[in-house]
Each structure stands twice: as structure tokens, then as C-alpha cells.
Short mmCIF file of C-alpha atoms in Angstrom, two decimals:
data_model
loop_
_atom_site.label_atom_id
_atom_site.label_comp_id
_atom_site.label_asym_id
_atom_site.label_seq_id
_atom_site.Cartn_x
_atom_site.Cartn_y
_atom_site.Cartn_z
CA UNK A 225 -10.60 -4.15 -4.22
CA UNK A 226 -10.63 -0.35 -3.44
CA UNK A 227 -11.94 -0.88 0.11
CA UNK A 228 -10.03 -3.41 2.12
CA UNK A 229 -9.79 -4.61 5.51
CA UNK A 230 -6.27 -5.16 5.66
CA UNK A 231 -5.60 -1.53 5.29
CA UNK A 232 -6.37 -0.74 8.98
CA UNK A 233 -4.65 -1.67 12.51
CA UNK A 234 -4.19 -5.13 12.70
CA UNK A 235 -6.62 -6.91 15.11
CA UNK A 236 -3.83 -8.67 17.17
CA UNK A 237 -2.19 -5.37 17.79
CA UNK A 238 -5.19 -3.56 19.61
CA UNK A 239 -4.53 -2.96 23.47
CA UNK A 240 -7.58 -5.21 24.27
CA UNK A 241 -6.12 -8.14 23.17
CA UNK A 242 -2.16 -8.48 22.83
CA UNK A 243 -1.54 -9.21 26.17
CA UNK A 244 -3.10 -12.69 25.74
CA UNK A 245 -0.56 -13.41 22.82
CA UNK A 246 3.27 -14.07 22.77
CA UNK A 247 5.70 -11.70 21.39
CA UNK A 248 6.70 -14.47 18.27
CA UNK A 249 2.68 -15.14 17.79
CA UNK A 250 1.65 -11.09 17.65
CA UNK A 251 5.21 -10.15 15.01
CA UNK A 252 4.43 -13.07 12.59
CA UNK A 253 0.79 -11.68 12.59
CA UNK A 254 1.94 -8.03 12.36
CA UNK A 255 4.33 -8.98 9.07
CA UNK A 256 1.89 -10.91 7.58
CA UNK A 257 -0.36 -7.84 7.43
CA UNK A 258 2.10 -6.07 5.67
CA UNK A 259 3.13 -9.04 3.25
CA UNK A 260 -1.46 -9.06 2.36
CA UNK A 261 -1.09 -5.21 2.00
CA UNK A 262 2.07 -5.37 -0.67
CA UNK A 263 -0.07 -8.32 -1.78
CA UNK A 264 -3.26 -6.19 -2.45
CA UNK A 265 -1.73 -3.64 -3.58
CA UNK A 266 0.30 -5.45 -6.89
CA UNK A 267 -2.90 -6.41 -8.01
CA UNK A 268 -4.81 -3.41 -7.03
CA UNK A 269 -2.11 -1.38 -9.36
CA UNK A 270 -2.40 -4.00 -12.45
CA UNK A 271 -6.29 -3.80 -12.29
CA UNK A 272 -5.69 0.21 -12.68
CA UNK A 273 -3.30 -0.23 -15.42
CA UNK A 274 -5.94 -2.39 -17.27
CA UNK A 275 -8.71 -0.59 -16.90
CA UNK A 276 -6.58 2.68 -18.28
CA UNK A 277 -5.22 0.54 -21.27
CA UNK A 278 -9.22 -0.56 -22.11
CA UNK A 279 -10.11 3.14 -21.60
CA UNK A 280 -12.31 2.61 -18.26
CA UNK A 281 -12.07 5.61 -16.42
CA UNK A 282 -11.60 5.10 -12.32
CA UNK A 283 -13.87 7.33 -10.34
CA UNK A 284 -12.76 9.79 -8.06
CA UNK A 285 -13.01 7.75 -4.97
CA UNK A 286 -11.69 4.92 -6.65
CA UNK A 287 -8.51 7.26 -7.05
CA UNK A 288 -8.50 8.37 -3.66
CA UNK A 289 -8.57 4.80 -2.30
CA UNK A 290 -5.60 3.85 -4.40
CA UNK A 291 -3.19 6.91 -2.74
CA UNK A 292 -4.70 6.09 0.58
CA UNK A 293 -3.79 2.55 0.08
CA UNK A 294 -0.27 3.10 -1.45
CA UNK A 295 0.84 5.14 0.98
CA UNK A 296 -0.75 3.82 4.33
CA UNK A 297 1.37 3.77 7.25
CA UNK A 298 0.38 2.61 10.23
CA UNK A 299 0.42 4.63 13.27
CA UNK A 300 2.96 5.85 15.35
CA UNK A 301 2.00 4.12 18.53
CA UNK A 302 1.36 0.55 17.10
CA UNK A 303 5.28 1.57 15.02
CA UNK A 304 6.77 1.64 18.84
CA UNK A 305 4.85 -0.99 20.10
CA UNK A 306 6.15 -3.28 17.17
CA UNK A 307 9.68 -1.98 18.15
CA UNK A 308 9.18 -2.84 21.69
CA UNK A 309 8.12 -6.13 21.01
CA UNK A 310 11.11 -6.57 18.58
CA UNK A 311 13.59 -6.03 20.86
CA UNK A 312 11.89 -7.84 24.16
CA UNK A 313 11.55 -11.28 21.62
CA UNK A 314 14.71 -13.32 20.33
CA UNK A 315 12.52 -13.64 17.30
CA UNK A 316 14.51 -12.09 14.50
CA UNK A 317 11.84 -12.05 11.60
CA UNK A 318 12.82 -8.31 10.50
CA UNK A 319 15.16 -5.62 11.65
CA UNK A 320 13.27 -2.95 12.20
CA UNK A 321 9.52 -3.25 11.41
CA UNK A 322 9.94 0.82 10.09
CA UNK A 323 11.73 -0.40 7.06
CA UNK A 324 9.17 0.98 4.77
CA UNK A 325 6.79 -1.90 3.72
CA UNK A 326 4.63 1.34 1.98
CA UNK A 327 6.79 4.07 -0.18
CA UNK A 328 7.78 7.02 1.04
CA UNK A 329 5.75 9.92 1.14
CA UNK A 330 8.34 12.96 1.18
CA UNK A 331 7.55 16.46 -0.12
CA UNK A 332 8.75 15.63 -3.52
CA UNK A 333 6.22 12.69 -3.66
CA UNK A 334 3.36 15.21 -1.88
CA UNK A 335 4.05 17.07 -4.59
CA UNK A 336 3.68 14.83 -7.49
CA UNK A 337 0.41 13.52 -6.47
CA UNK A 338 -1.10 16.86 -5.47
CA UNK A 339 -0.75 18.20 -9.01
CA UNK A 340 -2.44 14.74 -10.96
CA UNK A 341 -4.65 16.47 -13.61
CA UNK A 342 -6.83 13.54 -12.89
CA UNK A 343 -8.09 14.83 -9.76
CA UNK A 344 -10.81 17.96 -9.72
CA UNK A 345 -8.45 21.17 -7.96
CA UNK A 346 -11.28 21.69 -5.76
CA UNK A 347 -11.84 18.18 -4.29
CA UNK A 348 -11.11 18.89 -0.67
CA UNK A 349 -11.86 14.61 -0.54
CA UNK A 350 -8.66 14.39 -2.16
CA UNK A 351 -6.93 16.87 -0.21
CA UNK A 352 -8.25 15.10 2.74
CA UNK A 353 -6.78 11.78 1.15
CA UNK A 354 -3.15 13.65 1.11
CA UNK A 355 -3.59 14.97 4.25
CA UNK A 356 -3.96 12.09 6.05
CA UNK A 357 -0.51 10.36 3.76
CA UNK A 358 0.92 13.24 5.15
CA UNK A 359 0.47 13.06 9.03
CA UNK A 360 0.84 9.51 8.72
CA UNK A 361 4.44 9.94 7.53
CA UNK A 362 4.82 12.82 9.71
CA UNK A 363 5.89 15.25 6.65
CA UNK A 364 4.57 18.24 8.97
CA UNK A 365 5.42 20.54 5.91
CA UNK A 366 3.16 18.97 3.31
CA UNK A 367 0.81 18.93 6.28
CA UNK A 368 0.88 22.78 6.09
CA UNK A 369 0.55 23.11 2.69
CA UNK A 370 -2.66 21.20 2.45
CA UNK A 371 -4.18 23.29 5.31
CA UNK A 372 -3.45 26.12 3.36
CA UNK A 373 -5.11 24.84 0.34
CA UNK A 374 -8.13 23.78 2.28
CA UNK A 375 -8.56 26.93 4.16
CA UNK A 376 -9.39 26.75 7.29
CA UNK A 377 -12.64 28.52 6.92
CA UNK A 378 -13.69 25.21 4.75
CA UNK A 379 -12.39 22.35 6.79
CA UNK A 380 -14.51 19.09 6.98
CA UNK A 381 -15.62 16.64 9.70
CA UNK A 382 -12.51 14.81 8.04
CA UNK A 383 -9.97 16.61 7.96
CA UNK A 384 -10.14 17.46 11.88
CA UNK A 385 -11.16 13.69 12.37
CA UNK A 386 -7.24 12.88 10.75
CA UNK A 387 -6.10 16.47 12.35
CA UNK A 388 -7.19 15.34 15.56
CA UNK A 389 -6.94 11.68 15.54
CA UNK A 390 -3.61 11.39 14.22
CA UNK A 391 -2.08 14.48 16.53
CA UNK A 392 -2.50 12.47 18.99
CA UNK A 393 -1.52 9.30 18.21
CA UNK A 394 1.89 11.12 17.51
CA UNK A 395 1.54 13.03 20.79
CA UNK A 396 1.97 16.63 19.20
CA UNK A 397 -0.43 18.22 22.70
CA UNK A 398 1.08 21.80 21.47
CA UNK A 399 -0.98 21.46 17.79
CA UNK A 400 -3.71 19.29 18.76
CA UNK A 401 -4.72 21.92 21.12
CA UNK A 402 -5.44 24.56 18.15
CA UNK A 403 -7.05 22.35 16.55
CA UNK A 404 -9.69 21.36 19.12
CA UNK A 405 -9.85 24.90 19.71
CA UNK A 406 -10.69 25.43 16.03
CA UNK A 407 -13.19 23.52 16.00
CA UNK A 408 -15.12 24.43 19.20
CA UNK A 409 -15.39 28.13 17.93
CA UNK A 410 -15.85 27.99 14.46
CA UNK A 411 -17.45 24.52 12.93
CA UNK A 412 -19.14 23.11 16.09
CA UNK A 413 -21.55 22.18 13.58
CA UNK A 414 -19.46 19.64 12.06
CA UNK A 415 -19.21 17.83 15.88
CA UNK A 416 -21.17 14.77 15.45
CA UNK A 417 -20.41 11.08 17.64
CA UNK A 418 -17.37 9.75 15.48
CA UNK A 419 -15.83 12.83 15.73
CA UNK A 420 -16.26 13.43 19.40
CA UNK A 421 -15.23 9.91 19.80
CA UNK A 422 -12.13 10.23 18.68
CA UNK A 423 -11.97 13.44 21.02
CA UNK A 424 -12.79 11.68 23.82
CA UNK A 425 -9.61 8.89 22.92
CA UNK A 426 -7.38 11.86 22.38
CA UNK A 427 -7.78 12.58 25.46
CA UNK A 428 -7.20 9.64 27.23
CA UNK A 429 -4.31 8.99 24.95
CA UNK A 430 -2.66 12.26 25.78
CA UNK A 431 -2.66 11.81 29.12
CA UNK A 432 -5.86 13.87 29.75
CA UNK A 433 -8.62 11.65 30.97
CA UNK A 434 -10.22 13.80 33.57
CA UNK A 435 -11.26 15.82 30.36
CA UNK A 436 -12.65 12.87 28.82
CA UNK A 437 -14.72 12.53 31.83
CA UNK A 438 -15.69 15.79 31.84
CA UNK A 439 -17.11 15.24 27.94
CA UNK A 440 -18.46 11.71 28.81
CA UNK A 441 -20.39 12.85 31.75
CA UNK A 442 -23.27 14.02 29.92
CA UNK A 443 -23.64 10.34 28.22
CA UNK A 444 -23.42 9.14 31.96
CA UNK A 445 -25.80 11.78 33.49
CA UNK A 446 -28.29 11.21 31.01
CA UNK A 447 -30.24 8.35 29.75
CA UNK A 448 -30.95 7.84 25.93
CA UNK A 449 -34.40 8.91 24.40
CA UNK A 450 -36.49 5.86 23.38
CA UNK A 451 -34.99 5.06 19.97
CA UNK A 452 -37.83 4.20 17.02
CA UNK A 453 -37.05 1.01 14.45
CA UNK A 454 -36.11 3.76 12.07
CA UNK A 455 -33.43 5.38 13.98
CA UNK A 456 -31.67 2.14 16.00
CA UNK A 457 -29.05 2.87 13.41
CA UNK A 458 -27.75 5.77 15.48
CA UNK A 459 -26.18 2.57 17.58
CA UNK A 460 -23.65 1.73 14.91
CA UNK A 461 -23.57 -1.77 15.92
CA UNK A 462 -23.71 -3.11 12.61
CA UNK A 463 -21.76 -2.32 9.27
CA UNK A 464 -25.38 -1.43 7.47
CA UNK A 465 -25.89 0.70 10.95
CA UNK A 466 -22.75 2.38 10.22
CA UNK A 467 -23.26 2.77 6.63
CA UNK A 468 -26.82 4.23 7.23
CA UNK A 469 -25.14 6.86 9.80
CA UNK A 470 -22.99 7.90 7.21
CA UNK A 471 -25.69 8.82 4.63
CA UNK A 472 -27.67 10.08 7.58
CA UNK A 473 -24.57 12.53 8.33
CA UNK A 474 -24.06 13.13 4.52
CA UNK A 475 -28.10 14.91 4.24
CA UNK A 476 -27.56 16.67 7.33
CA UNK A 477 -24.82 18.17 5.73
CA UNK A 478 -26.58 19.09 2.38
CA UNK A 479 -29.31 20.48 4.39
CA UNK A 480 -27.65 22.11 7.76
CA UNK A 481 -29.92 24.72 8.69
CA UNK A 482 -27.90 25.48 12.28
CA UNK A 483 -29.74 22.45 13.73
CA UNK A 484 -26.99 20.56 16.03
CA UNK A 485 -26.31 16.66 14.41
CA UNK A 486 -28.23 14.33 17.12
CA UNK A 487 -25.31 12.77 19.55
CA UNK A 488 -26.08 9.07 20.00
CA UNK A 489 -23.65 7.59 22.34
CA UNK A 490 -21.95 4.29 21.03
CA UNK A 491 -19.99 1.79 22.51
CA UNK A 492 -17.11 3.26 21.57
CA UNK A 493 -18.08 6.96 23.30
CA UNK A 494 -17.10 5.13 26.52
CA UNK A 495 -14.46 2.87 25.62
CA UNK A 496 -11.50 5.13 26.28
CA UNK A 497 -12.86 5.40 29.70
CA UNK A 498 -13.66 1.91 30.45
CA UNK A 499 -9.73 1.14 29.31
CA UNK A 500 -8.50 4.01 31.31
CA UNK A 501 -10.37 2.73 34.68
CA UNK A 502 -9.21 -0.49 34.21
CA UNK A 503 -5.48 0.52 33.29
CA UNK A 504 -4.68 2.23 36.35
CA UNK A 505 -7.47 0.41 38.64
CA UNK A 506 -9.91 2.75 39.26
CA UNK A 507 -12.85 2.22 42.03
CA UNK A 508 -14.31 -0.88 41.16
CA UNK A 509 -17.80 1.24 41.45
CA UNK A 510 -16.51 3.30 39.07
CA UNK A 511 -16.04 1.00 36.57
CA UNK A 512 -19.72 -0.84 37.17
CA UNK A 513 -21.05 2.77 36.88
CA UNK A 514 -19.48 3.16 32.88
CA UNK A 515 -21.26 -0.24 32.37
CA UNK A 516 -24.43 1.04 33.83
CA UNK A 517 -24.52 4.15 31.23
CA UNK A 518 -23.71 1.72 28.59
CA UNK A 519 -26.40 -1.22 28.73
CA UNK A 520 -29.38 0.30 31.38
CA UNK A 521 -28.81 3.85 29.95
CA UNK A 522 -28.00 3.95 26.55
CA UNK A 523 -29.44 0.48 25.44
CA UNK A 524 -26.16 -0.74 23.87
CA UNK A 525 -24.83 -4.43 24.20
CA UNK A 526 -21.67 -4.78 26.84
CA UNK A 527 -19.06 -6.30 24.21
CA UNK A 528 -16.47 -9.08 25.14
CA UNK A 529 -13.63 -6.11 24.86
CA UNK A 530 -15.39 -4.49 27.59
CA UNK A 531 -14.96 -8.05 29.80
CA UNK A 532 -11.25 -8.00 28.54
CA UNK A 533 -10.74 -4.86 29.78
CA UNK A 534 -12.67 -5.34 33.49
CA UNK A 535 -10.92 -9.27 33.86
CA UNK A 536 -7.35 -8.01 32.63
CA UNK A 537 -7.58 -5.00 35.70
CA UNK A 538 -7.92 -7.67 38.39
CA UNK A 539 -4.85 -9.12 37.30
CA UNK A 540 -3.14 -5.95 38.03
CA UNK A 541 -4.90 -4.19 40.58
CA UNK A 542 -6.22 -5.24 43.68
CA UNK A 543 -9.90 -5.97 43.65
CA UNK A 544 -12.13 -8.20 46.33
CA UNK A 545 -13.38 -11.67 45.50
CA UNK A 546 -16.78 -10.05 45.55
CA UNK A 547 -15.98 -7.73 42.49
CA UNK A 548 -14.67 -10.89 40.70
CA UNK A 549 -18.12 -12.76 41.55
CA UNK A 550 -20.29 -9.70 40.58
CA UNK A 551 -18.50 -9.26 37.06
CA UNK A 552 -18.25 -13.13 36.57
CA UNK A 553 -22.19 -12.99 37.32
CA UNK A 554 -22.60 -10.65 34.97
CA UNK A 555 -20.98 -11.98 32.02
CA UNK A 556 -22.57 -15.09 32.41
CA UNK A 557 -26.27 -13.35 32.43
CA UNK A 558 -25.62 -11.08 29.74
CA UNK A 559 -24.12 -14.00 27.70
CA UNK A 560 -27.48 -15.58 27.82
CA UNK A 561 -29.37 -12.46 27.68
CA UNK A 562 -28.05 -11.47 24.53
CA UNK A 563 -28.64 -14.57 22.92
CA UNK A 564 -31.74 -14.70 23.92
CA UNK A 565 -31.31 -18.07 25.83
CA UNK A 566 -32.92 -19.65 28.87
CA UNK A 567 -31.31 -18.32 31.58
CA UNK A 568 -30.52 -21.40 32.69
CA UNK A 569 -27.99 -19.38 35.48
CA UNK A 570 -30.17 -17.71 37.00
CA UNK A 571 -30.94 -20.44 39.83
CA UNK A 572 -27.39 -20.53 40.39
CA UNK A 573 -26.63 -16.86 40.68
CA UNK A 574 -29.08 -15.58 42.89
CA UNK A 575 -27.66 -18.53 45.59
CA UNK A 576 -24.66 -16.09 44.97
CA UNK A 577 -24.63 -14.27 48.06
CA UNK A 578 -23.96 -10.54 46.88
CA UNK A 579 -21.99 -8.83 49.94
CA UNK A 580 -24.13 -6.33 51.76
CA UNK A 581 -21.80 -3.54 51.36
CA UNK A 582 -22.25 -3.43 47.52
CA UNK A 583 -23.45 -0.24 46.01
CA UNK A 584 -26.50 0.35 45.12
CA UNK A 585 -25.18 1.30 41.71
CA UNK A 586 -23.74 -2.94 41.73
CA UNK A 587 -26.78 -3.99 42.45
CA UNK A 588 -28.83 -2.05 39.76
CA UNK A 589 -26.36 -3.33 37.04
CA UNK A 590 -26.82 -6.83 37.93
CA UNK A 591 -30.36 -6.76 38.71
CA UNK A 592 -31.60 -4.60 36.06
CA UNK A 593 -33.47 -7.76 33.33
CA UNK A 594 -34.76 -5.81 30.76
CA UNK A 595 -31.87 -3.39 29.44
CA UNK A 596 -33.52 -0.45 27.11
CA UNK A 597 -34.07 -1.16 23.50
CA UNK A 598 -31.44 -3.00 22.78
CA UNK A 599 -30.43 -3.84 18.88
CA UNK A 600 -31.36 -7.30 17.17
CA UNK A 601 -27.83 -8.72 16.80
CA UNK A 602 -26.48 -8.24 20.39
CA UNK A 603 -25.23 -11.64 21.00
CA UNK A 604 -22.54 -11.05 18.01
CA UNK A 605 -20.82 -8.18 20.30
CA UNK A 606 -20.07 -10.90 23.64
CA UNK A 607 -18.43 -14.37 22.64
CA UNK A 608 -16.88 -16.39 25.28
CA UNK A 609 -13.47 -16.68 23.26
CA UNK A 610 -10.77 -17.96 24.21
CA UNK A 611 -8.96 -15.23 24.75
CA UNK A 612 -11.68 -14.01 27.30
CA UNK A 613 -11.60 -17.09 29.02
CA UNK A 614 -8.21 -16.72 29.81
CA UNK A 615 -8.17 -13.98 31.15
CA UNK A 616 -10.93 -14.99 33.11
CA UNK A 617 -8.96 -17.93 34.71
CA UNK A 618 -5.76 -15.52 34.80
CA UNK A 619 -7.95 -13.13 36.82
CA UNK A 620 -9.09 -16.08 39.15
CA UNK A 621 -5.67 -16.79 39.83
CA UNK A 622 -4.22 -13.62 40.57
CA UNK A 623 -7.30 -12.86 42.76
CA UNK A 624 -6.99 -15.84 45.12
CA UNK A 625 -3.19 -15.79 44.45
CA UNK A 626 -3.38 -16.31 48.70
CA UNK A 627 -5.32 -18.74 48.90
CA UNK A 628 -3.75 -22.33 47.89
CA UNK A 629 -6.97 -24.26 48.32
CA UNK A 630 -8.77 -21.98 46.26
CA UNK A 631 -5.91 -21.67 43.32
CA UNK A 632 -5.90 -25.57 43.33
CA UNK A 633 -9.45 -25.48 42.08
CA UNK A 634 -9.47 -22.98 39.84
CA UNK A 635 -6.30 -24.94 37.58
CA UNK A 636 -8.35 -27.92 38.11
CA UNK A 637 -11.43 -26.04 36.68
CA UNK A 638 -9.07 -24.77 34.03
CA UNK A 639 -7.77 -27.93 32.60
CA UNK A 640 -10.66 -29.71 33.21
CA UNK A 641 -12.65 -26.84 30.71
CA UNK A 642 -9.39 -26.82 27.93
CA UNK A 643 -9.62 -30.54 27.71
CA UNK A 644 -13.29 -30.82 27.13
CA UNK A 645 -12.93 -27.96 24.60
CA UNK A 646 -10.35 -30.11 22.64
CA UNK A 647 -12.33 -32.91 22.53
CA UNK A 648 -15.56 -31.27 21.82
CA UNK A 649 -13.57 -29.52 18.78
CA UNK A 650 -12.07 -33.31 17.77
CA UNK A 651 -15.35 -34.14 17.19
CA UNK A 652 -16.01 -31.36 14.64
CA UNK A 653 -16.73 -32.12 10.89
CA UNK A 654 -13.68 -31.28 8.76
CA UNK A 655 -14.18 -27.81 6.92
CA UNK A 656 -14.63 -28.03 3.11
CA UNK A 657 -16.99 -25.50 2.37
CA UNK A 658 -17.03 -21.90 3.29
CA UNK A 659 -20.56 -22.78 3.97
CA UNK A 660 -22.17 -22.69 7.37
CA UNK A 661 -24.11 -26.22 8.18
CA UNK A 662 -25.95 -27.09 11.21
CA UNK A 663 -23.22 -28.71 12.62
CA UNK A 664 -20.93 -25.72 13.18
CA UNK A 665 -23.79 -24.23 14.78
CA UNK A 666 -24.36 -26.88 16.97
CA UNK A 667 -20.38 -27.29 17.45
CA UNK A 668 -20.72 -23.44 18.38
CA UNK A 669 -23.26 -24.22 21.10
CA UNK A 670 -21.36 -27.25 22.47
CA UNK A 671 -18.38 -25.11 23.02
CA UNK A 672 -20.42 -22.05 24.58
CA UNK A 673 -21.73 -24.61 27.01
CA UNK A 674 -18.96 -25.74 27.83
CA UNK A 675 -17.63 -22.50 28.75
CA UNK A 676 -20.37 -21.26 30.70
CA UNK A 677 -20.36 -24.08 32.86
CA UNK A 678 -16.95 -23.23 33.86
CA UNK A 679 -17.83 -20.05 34.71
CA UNK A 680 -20.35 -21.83 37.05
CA UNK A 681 -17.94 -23.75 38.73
CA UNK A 682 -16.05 -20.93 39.37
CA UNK A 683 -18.56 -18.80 40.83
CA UNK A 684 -19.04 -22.03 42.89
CA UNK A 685 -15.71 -21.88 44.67
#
């Protein structure tokens, strides 16, 4: 109850993935977050009430979760992206999606909640908890009064992780700066992967991505040591990865003896990157080179948002038919790599002539079998959805968009693969049970198949 999923960006929403959804689909979705989040809430609030009337004390973090909750907002950019949508749809569910679904957190309400005798004065986690109700409801001067509480001889990974994060989200360049700089000459202890993560978005996001490159070059300079059993968690690919990091980061702070936190790189170290290349159509080589780092380099799984990204920029930019036949190639091997299939593609592919003039770097990405100590669970992060799919087909499309013959049999590939997909889901089992049986897996197999040989047929053309 004090740790839900709802309480975040919703999944429609992120930049990987709206485009494939209409403006009516992606506001019905957005609302109906915020209807679960009143929903959660209500009963959140009653279960506190109760456990106060039967004398049950809630812990600290308990407490924190509830302001967090009560008061989230969501972020500024996904606010004007919501607007946007709003006033490009004739749909008319709300009039302005900034009609607070959360209360307001003014200074009066800062206030209040910063002097609950409940909470320990000291408990910078709280402060934190405020801080980040504060920036998210931009009330800049309750922001400054927390900062001067905290001191900022004693700030946390945190608070510049919500500092930094949320700065520039709201674009504020002129006081993210000082706090970057902050942190680079007095805590560069505290600098660990999630924080320079969210650096390395900032960036991007405020319109600096040559700087991102400059931090990400390291990651694509270097390769990754050997990783033992013990320390795979460093990955964060999985939620017991992730919750393993942060007990991991939790001793090094107890015991920080000026010893630097290791830097792992995950997935999401080059993400901002990968996005930016794609958004404004960088090199194709370029691009291949990020994916390189990622899977030969640092030993982490290519996810299907990385696909989304690399299909969706050859619908805007102008990339050969090779390019489209290398990455096609590619998704199709790692698909099976990752699920540790027969590569029952690999006959066809290499009968794929690969054009002499393609880099060497092309050529190591798609040749390379054996990618570095990968995790156990890779073939969660790449599903042939739906959504990828399309985008395939949309990129096919756009790519041969002068070539009649060619477009012909790519929408006959298309419908051909939809209509097998409805049928194959027809024959289904009806749900009852939350329970996974055989038959969903084999359903799940049927449909992956059925995919895959589409991307056959259109590496075929």
C-alpha cells in the first residue's frame, strides 16, 4: 500500500512509446492514472486512520510515503505534453489535465507538514520527501527553505538526484548549473550510476547532448571488467538487482572511506543518447556504435525500447535499405539469442548480402555471437510487441516509400502477419485464473513465431 506503481509516469506517456497510440487512446489512459491514484490514496488514508485509532504506530518511511503520495504531481514535461495532446484531440474528457487531481502544495501547506511532531527534526529523509513536493509544484520558496534546513554541507545522493532531476525537467539551466557544480566539488563521493544517469538525461533534456557524450564516452571507450555471479547485480536488470544495488549503495555509505562507488554502466547510462541519435537522425554508424558499447562492451541485453527508438528514426530520417536490413537482422538474432532459442535465422541471414561499404563497427555488432556475460533473464528486456512491430512495418514503408513494388509487399506482409495474429489469439483459452498454464506459454510462442517470420519475409524483399 505505501509503495505503489501508479505513483510514477504513466507507461503510455513515455517518449518511446506514444507515438504508436492515438491522442483519445493515450488521455483516457493518462486520466485513468489519476482516477487509480485518488483511488489509492482514499484507502491508503483510511488504513492510516485505523491503524492510529487501534494505536499502531506508522514507521517513518511509512509516513514519508504517505506525503510523497498525497502530494505527487507529475512532471512538468509530461503536464505540457498532456496539454498538447488536449488541444490537438476533439476528445473533451477534461479541461485542463492541471486541474489539481493531487492537493496543493503552497507554502502554507509546506509549512504544516514540515512542523508534524511525528517526524524526527533531523530526518533529512523527510526533508528530502518535502523537497521533492516542493519542486514538483514548483513552490521555489519552500524549495529554499528546505535547502537551508539541510545545509548544503549535508546534502544526500537524493536530494541532488530530485535537485537535479527535476531542474531539468522544468528547464531552470540557470539553477541546475549550481547544482551540478555543487556536486562536482564538494560530494563527488555521493556520484554513483543512478545519479549520473539522471545527469547524463539532464543533459540531453536541456538541450546539451554533446556534454552527455562527453560523460558517456568513457562507458563507450571502455569495456566492462568481467562481472562475478556475486556482483551481476551492478546490471540492475531486475527489481531484486535493483534492490540489491540499493543496499549495496546504503554500506558504502556507512563505511565510505574516500573509496569512489564502482560505476557500472546500465541500460539506461546510454539511453538518453540512443533517443537523442535517433531524434534528430544521427549517422546511422553512430547509432550501431551506442549498441556496440551496450551488448559487446558492457554485457547488457539490447531492450525492445532501444528497437523503438532505432525503427521510429527511419521513419523520420533518411536511412538506406541496408541500415533497415542490418537492424532488422539484428533484432531478429538477438530475439533468439536472448531466449536462448535455435537460431533457426541464421541460414536465412547470412544469404543477406551485407553491403561492402558497411563499417567495420556494423559488422562487429552483427557478427559478434557470444555478447559478454550477459544476465539470466535477458529475453524479458526484447518482446516483439505490437507496438514494435509497427513500427517496424511503419519503418518499411517509409523506407521504400519510392518504390511501389516494394510497398505492395510489405502491406501484404503486414496484413497477412495481423490476421494470423488474430486468429492465433482466437484460438486462446479464455482467462479465468491469474494463473499462468502451459497454454499461454505456448500461445506466447505461437505469436512470437509468427512475428519473426514476418520479419523474415521482410528481410526477403
Amino acid at each position: 500500500m505505501f509503495d505503489n506503481r501508479v505513483f510514477a509516469k504513466p507507461n503510455v506517456l513515455a517518449s518511446s512509446v506514444s507515438d504508436y497510440y492515438d491522442e483519445k487512446y493515450l488521455l483516457r489512459q493518462y486520466y485513468e492514472a489519476l482516477y487509480y491514484r485518488k483511488s489509492h490514496l482514499l484507502k491508503l488514508w483510511q488504513i492510516a486512520k485505523d491503524m492510529d485509532a487501534a494505536k499502531i504506530p506508522l514507521s517513518d518511511y511509512e509516513r514519508r510515503q504517505m506525503v510523497f503520495m498525497t502530494f505527487y504531481k507529475d512532471r512538468p514535461d509530461i503536464a505540457r505534453y498532456v496539454l498538447a495532446l488536449l488541444s490537438n484531440s476533439k476528445e473533451t474528457l477534461r479541461k485542463n489535465p492541471s486541474e489539481d487531481e493531487s492537493p496543493v502544495f503552497d507554502w502554507a501547506t509546506y509549512k504544516e507538514f514540515a512542523s508534524l511532531d511525528t517526524m524526527s527534526p533531523g530526518d533529512i529523509e523527510y526533508k528530502n520527501t518535502l523537497l521533492f513536493c516542493a519542486v514538483r509544484h514548483s513552490n521555489w520558496l519552500a524549495e529554499q527553505d528546505i535547502l537551508q534546513q539541510i545545509g548544503r554541507e549535508n546534502f544526500t545522493r537524493d536530494t541532488y538526484k530530485i535537485l537535479l532531476d527535476n531542474h531539468a525537467s522544468h528547464g531552470r539551466l540557470d539553477s541546475f548549473v549550481p547544482f551540478l557544480d555543487l556536486l562536482s566539488s564538494s560530494h563527488m563521493h555521493l556520484l554513483d550510476i543512478r545519479l549520473l544517469n539522471i545527469i547524463i538525461r539532464s543533459l540531453v533534456g536541456l538541450g546539451f547532448p554533446n556534454l552527455s557524450k562527453m560523460l558517456l564516452s568513457a562507458f563507450l571507450q571502455n569495456d566492462a571488467e568481467l562481472l562475478s555471479s556475486s556482483d551481476c547485480f551492478l546490471k540492475q536488470l531486475t527489481y531484486s538487482d535493483r534492490t540489491k544495488y540499493s543496499a549495496y549503495l546504503h554500506t558504502y555509505d556507512q563505511s565510505y572511506h574516500g573509496t569512489p562507488v564502482r560505476l557500472f554502466a546500465t541500460e539506461q547510462t546510454f539511453r538518453p543518447v540512443v533517443e537523442h541519435y535517433c531524434a534528430v537522425g544521427s549517422n546511422f554508424t553512430d547509432i550501431m556504435r551506442v549498441f556496440f558499447a551496450i551488448e559487446v562492451g558492457w554485457g547488457l541485453p539490447l531492450s525492445s525500447q532501444a528497437f523503438k527508438n532505432v525503427f521510429h528514426a527511419f521513419t523520420t530520417a533518411q536511412y538506406s535499405t541496408e541500415d533497415l536490413q542490418l537492424i532488422t537482422m539484428k533484432l531478429t538474432e538477438n530475439h533468439d539469442r536472448y531466449y536462448n532459442l535455435d537460431s533457426w535465422v541464421n541460414e536465412k541471414t547470412s544469404q543477406t548480402s551485407i553491403p561492402p561499404n558497411a563499417s567495420k563497427i556494423l559488422l562487429e555488432v552483427l557478427n559478434n555471437d557470444s555478447p559478454k556475460h550477459h544476465g539470466t533473464d535477458e529475453g524479458a528486456f526484447l518482446k516483439l510487441s505490437n507496438a514494435l512491430m509497427r513500427l517496424v512495418f511503419k519503418a518499411y514503408n517509409t523506407t521504400y516509400k519510392n518504390n511501389p513494388e516494394k510497398r505492395a509487399a510489405i502491406g501484404q506482409i503486414e496484413t497477412q502477419i495481423w490476421r494470423q495474429l488474430e486468429n492465433a489469439k482466437a484460438r486462446l483459452p479464455p482467462r479465468f485464473s491469474d494463473r499462468l498454464v502451459p497454454a499461454d506459454l505456448y500461445g506466447r510462442e505461437e505469436l512470437a513465431y509468427i512475428k519473426k517470420t514476418g520479419l523474415l519475409q521482410l528481410l526477403d524483399i
